[in-house]
PDB file of C-alpha atoms in Angstrom:
ATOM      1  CA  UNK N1014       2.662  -1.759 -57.727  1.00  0.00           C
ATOM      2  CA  UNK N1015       5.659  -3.306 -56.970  1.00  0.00           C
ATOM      3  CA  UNK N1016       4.657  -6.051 -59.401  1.00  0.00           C
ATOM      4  CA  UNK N1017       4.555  -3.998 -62.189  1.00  0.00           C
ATOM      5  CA  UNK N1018       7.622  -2.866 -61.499  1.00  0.00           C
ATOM      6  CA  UNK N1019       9.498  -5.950 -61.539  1.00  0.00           C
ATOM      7  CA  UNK N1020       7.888  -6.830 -64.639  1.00  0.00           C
ATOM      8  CA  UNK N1021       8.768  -3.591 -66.271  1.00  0.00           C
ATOM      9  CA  UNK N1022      12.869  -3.808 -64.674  1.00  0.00           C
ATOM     10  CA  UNK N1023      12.403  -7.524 -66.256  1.00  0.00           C
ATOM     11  CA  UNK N1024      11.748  -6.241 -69.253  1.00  0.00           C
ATOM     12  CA  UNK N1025      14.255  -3.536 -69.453  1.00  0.00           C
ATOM     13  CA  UNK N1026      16.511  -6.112 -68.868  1.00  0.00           C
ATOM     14  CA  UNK N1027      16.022  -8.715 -71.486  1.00  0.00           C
ATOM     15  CA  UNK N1028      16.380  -5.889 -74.113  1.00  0.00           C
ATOM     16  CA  UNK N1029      12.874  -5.852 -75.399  1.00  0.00           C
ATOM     17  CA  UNK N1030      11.788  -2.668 -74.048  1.00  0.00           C
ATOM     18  CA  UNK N1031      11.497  -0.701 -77.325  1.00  0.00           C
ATOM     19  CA  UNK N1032       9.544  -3.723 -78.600  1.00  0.00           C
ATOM     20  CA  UNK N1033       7.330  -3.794 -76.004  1.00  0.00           C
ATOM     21  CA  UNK N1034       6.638  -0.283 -75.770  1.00  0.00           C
ATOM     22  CA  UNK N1035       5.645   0.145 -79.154  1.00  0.00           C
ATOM     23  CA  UNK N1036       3.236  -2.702 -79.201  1.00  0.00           C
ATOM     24  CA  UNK N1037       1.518  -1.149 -76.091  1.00  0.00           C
ATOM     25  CA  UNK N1038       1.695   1.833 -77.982  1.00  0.00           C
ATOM     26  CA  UNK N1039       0.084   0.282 -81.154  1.00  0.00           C
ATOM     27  CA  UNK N1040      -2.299  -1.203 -78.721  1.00  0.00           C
ATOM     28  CA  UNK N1041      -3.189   1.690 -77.502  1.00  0.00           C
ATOM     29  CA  UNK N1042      -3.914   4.015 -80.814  1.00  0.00           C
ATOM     30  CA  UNK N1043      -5.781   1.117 -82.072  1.00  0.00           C
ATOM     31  CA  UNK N1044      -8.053   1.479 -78.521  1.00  0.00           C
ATOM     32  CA  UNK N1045      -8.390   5.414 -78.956  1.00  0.00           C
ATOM     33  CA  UNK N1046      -9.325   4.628 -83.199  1.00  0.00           C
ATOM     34  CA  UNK N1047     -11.905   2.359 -81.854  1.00  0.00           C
ATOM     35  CA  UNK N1048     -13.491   4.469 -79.199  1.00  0.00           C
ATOM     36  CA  UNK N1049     -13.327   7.871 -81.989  1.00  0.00           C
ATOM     37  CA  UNK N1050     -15.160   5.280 -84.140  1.00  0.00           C
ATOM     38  CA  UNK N1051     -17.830   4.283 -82.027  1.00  0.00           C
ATOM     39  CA  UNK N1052     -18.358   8.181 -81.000  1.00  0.00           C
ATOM     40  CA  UNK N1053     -18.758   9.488 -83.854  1.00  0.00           C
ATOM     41  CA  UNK N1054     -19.388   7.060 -86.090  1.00  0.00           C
ATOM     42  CA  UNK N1055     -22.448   5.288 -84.410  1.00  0.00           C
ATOM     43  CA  UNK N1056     -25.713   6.477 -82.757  1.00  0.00           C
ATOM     44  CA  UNK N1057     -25.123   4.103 -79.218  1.00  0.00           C
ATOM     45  CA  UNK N1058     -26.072   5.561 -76.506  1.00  0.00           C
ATOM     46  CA  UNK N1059     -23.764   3.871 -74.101  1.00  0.00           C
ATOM     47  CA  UNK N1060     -21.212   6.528 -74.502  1.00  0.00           C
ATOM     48  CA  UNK N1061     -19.062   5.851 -71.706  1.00  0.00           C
ATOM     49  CA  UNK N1062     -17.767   2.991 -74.013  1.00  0.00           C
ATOM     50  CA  UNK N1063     -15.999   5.128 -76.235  1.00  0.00           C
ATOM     51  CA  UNK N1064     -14.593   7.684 -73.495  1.00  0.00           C
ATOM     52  CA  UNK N1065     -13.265   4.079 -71.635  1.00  0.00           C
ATOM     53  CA  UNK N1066     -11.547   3.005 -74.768  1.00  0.00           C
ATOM     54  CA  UNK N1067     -10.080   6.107 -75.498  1.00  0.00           C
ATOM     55  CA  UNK N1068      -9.100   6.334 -71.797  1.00  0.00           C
ATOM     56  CA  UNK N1069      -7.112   3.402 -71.970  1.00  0.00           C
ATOM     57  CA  UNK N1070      -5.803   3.656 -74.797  1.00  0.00           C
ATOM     58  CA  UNK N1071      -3.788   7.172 -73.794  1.00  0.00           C
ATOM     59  CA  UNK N1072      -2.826   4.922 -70.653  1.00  0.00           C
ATOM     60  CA  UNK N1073      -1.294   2.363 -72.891  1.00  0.00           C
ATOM     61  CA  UNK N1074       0.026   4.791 -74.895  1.00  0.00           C
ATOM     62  CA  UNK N1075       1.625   6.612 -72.046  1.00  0.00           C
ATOM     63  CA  UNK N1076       2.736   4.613 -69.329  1.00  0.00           C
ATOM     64  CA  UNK N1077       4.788   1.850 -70.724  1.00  0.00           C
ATOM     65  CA  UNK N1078       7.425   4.335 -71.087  1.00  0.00           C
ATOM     66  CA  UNK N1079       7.092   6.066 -67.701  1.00  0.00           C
ATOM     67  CA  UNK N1080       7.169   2.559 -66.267  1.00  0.00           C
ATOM     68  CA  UNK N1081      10.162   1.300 -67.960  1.00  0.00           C
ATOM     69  CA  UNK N1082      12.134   4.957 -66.915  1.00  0.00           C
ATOM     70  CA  UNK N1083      10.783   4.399 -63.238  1.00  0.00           C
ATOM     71  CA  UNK N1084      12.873   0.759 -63.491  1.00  0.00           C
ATOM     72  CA  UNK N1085      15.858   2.368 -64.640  1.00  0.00           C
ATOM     73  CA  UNK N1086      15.970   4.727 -61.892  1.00  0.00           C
ATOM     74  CA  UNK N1087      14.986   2.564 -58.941  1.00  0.00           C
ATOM     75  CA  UNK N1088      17.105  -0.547 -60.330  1.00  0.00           C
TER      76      UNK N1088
END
C-alpha cells in the first residue's frame, strides 16, 4: 500500500494528476462498456467475466481520485 501511495504523491507532484485521473477514468468506462456488452449483448455463459470487468472498471473509475486526495493529506 505504501507503494501506491508514493506513486500516487509522485504523481500529484509532477502536475499530471488531472491527466492521469481521467485516463483511468476513460479506462475504466471503457471496462464497464465492455462488460454491459458482453452481458447483454452475448449468450456466454461465463458470466463472471462481465461482472469482473464492470468491477474494475468502477475501481478505476473511483479510486484514482481517492488515492491522489489520500497523498495530499498524508504528504
Amino acid at each position: 500500500m505504501d507503494e501506491v501511495l508514493e506513486a500516487a504523491e509522485l504523481v500529484a507532484d509532477s502536475g499530471f494528476e488531472g491527466a492521469v485521473v481521467w485516463l483511468l477514468r476513460i479506462v475504466g468506462a471503457l471496462l464497464v462498456l465492455g462488460g454491459l456488452g458482453l452481458w447483454l449483448l452475448t449468450e456466454a455463459g461465463l458470466l463472471w467475466v462481465p461482472a469482473v470487468l464492470i468491477v474494475a472498471g468502477v475501481i478505476l473509475a473511483v479510486v484514482p481520485q481517492v488515492l491522489l486526495s489520500l497523498a495530499e493529506l498524508t504528504g
